[in-house]
Every structure is written in structure tokens, then in C-alpha cells.
Tab-separated table of C-alpha atoms in Angstrom:
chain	number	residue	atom	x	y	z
A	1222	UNK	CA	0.000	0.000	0.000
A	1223	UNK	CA	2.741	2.677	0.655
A	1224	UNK	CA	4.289	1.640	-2.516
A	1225	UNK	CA	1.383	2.523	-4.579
A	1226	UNK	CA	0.818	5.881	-2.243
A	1227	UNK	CA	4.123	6.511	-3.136
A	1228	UNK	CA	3.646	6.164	-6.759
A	1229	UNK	CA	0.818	8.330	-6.990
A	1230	UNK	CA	2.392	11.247	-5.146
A	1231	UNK	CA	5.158	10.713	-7.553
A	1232	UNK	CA	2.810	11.227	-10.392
A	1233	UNK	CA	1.033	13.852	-8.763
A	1234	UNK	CA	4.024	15.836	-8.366
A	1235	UNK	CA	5.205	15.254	-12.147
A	1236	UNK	CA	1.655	16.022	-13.389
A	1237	UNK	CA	1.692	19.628	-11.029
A	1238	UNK	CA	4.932	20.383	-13.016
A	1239	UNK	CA	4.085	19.149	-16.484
A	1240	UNK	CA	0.690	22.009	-15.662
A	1241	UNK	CA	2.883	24.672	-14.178
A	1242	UNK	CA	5.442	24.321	-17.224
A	1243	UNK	CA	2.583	24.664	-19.518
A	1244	UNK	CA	0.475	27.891	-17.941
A	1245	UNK	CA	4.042	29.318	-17.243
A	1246	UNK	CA	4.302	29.157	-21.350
A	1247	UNK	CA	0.629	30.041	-21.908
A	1248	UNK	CA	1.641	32.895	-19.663
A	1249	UNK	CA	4.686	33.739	-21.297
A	1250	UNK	CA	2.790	34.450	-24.320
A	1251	UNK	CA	0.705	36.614	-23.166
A	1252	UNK	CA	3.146	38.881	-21.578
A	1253	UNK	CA	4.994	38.711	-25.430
A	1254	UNK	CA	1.307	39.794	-26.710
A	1255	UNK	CA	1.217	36.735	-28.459
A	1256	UNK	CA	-2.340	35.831	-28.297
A	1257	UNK	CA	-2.167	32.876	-30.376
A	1258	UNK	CA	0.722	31.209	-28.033
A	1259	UNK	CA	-1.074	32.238	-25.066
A	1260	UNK	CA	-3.880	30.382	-26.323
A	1261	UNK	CA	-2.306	27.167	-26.834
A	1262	UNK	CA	-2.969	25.956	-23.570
A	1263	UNK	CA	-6.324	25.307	-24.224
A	1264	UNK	CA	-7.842	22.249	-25.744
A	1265	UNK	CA	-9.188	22.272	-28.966
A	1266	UNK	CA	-12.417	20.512	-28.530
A	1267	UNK	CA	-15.104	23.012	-29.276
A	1268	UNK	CA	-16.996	22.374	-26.038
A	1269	UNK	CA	-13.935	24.097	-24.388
A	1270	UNK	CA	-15.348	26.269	-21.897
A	1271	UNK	CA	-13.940	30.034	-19.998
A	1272	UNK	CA	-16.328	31.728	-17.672
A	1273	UNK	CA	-15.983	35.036	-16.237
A	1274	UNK	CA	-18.225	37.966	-15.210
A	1275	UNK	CA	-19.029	38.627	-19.011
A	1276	UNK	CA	-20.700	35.236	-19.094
A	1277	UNK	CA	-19.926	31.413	-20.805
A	1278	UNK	CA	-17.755	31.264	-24.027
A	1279	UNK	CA	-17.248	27.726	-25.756
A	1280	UNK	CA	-14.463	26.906	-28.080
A	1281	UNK	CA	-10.729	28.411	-28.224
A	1282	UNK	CA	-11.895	30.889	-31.275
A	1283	UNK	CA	-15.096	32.469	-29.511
A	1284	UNK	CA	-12.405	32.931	-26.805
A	1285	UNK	CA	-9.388	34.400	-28.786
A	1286	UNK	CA	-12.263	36.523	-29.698
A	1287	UNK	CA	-13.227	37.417	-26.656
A	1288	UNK	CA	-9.321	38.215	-25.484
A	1289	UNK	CA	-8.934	40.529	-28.691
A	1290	UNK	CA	-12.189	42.595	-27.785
A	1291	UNK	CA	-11.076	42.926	-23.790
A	1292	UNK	CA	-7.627	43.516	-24.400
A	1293	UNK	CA	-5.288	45.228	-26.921
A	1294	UNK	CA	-2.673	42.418	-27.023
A	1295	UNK	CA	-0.513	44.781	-29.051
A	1296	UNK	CA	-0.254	47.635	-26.557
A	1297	UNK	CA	1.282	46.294	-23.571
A	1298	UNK	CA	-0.208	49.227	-21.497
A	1299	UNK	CA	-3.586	47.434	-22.301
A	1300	UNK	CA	-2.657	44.519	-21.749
A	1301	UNK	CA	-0.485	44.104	-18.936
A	1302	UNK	CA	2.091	41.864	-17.790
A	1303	UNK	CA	0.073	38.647	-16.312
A	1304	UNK	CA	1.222	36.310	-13.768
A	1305	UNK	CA	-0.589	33.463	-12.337
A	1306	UNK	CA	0.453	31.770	-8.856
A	1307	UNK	CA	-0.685	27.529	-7.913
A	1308	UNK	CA	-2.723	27.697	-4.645
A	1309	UNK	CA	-3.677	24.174	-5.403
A	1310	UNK	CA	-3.371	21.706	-8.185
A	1311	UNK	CA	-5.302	18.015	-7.902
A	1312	UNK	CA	-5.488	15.007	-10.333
A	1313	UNK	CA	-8.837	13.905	-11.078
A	1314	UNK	CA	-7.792	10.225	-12.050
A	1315	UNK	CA	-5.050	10.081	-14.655
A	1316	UNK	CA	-5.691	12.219	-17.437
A	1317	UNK	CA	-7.612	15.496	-15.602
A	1318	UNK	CA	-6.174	17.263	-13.011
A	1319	UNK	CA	-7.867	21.083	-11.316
A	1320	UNK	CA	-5.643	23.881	-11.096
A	1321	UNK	CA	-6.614	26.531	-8.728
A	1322	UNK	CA	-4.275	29.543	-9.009
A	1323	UNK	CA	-4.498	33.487	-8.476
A	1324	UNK	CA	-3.652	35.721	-11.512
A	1325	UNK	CA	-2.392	39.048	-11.518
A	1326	UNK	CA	-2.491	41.671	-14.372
A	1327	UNK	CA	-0.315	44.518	-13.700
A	1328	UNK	CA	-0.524	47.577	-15.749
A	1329	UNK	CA	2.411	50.271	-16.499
A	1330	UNK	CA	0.553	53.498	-15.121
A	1331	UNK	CA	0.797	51.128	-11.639
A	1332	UNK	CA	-2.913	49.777	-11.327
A	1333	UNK	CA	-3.541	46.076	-11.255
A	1334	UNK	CA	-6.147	43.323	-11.123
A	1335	UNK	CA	-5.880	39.913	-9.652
A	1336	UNK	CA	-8.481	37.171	-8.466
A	1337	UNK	CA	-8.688	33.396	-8.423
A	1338	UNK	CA	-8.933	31.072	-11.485
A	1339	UNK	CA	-9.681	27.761	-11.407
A	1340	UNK	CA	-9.136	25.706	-14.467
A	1341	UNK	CA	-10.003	21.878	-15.271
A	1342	UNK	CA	-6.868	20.441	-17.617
A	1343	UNK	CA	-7.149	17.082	-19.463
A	1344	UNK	CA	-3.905	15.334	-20.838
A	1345	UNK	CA	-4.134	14.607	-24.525
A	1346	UNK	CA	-1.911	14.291	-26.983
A	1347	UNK	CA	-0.270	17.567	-26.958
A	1348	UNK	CA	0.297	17.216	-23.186
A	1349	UNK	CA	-1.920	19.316	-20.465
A	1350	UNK	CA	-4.687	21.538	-22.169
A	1351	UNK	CA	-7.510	23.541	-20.366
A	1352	UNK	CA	-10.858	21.984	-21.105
A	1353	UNK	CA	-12.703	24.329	-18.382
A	1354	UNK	CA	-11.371	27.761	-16.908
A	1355	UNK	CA	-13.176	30.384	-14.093
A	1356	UNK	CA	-11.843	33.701	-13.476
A	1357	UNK	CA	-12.863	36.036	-12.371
């Protein structure tokens, strides 16, 4: 039994960095005002969902869409320089895992915005992608 516990901590931990590597990338695109990078993250399957205050959007393109009309990805003052910290990251068997972190947007002219996200990944063949993300 502590064999297998062992194991599955083991996995745990690999899966928690395998997830961090890939929303420090997704995040790393967003600070380059790459939309398209930052985006990657995200599973293609159309019932891909991202809820905020505005409301439900499905699929990665209603979302890039949604990005482009919040933010202007190619002013930086617009956009600001995001950063997301892991409160919490659980597998949900072996190929979904939650991600519970706190992002923070900070803006040149010193303002900022933060509050908690909580994402759903799935592992397919790409590695980690978001199938469900909350923020807000």
C-alpha cells in the first residue's frame, strides 16, 4: 500500500509540473502579446469552456475573440504583464487534473487586477490543455 501511495504522489508531483510548465508558457505568451501562443494551452475541442463575469464562451476561437475585444494584445499598457500563482493543483484520475491559481495583471501606469482562477486540464496528446477555466 505505501508503494502505490508513493507512486501516486510521484505522479502527482510530475503532473503539477508538467501544468505549471505549460500555464508558465501560456503565460509567457501573453506577456509577449502573443495571443495565439497564449492560447495554446487550451484544448481544442469546441466544447472548451472560460467563464468570467461577461458570461460562458465555448471553443478556443469564440475565446481568442473574446481576449482581442477585452484587451489590446498589441499595446502592452492594455494589456499588462500577467502572472498566475498555484494555490492548489489536484489530479482527477489520470488524465484530468484542477488547477486553482491566483492571476495578476499589472498595468504600467501602476494599477492592477488579480483574483482566483480555477481551471479543469485534461492530458491529450499535446500534453496538459484547459478543457474548463473560471476567473474572475
Amino acid at each position: 500500500m505505501g508503494m502505490l501511495l508513493a507512486l501516486l504522489l510521484i505522479g502527482a508531483d510530475m503532473g503539477a509540473g508538467a501544468v505549471d510548465t505549460a500555464m508558465a508558457q501560456s503565460v509567457s505568451g501573453w506577456n509577449a502579446g502573443d495571443i495565439d501562443r497564449f492560447l495554446q494551452i487550451y484544448s481544442d475541442d469546441p466544447s472548451t469552456s472560460f467563464v468570467a463575469g461577461e458570461g460562458l464562451v465555448r471553443g478556443k476561437a469564440a475565446m481568442k475573440i473574446r481576449y482581442q475585444t477585452k484587451y489590446d494584445f498589441a499595446d502592452p499598457a492594455k494589456r499588462g504583464t500577467l502572472m498566475i500563482e498555484r494555490l492548489d493543483y489536484r489530479p482527477l484520475g489520470r488524465d484530468y487534473a484542477l488547477y486553482i491559481g491566483r492571476y495578476t495583471l499589472r498595468y504600467p501606469d501602476g494599477h492592477s487586477a488579480s483574483g482566483p482562477t480555477s481551471v479543469v486540464l485534461h492530458h491529450e496528446a499535446g500534453g496538459w490543455k484547459i478543457v474548463a477555466d473560471h476567473s474572475s
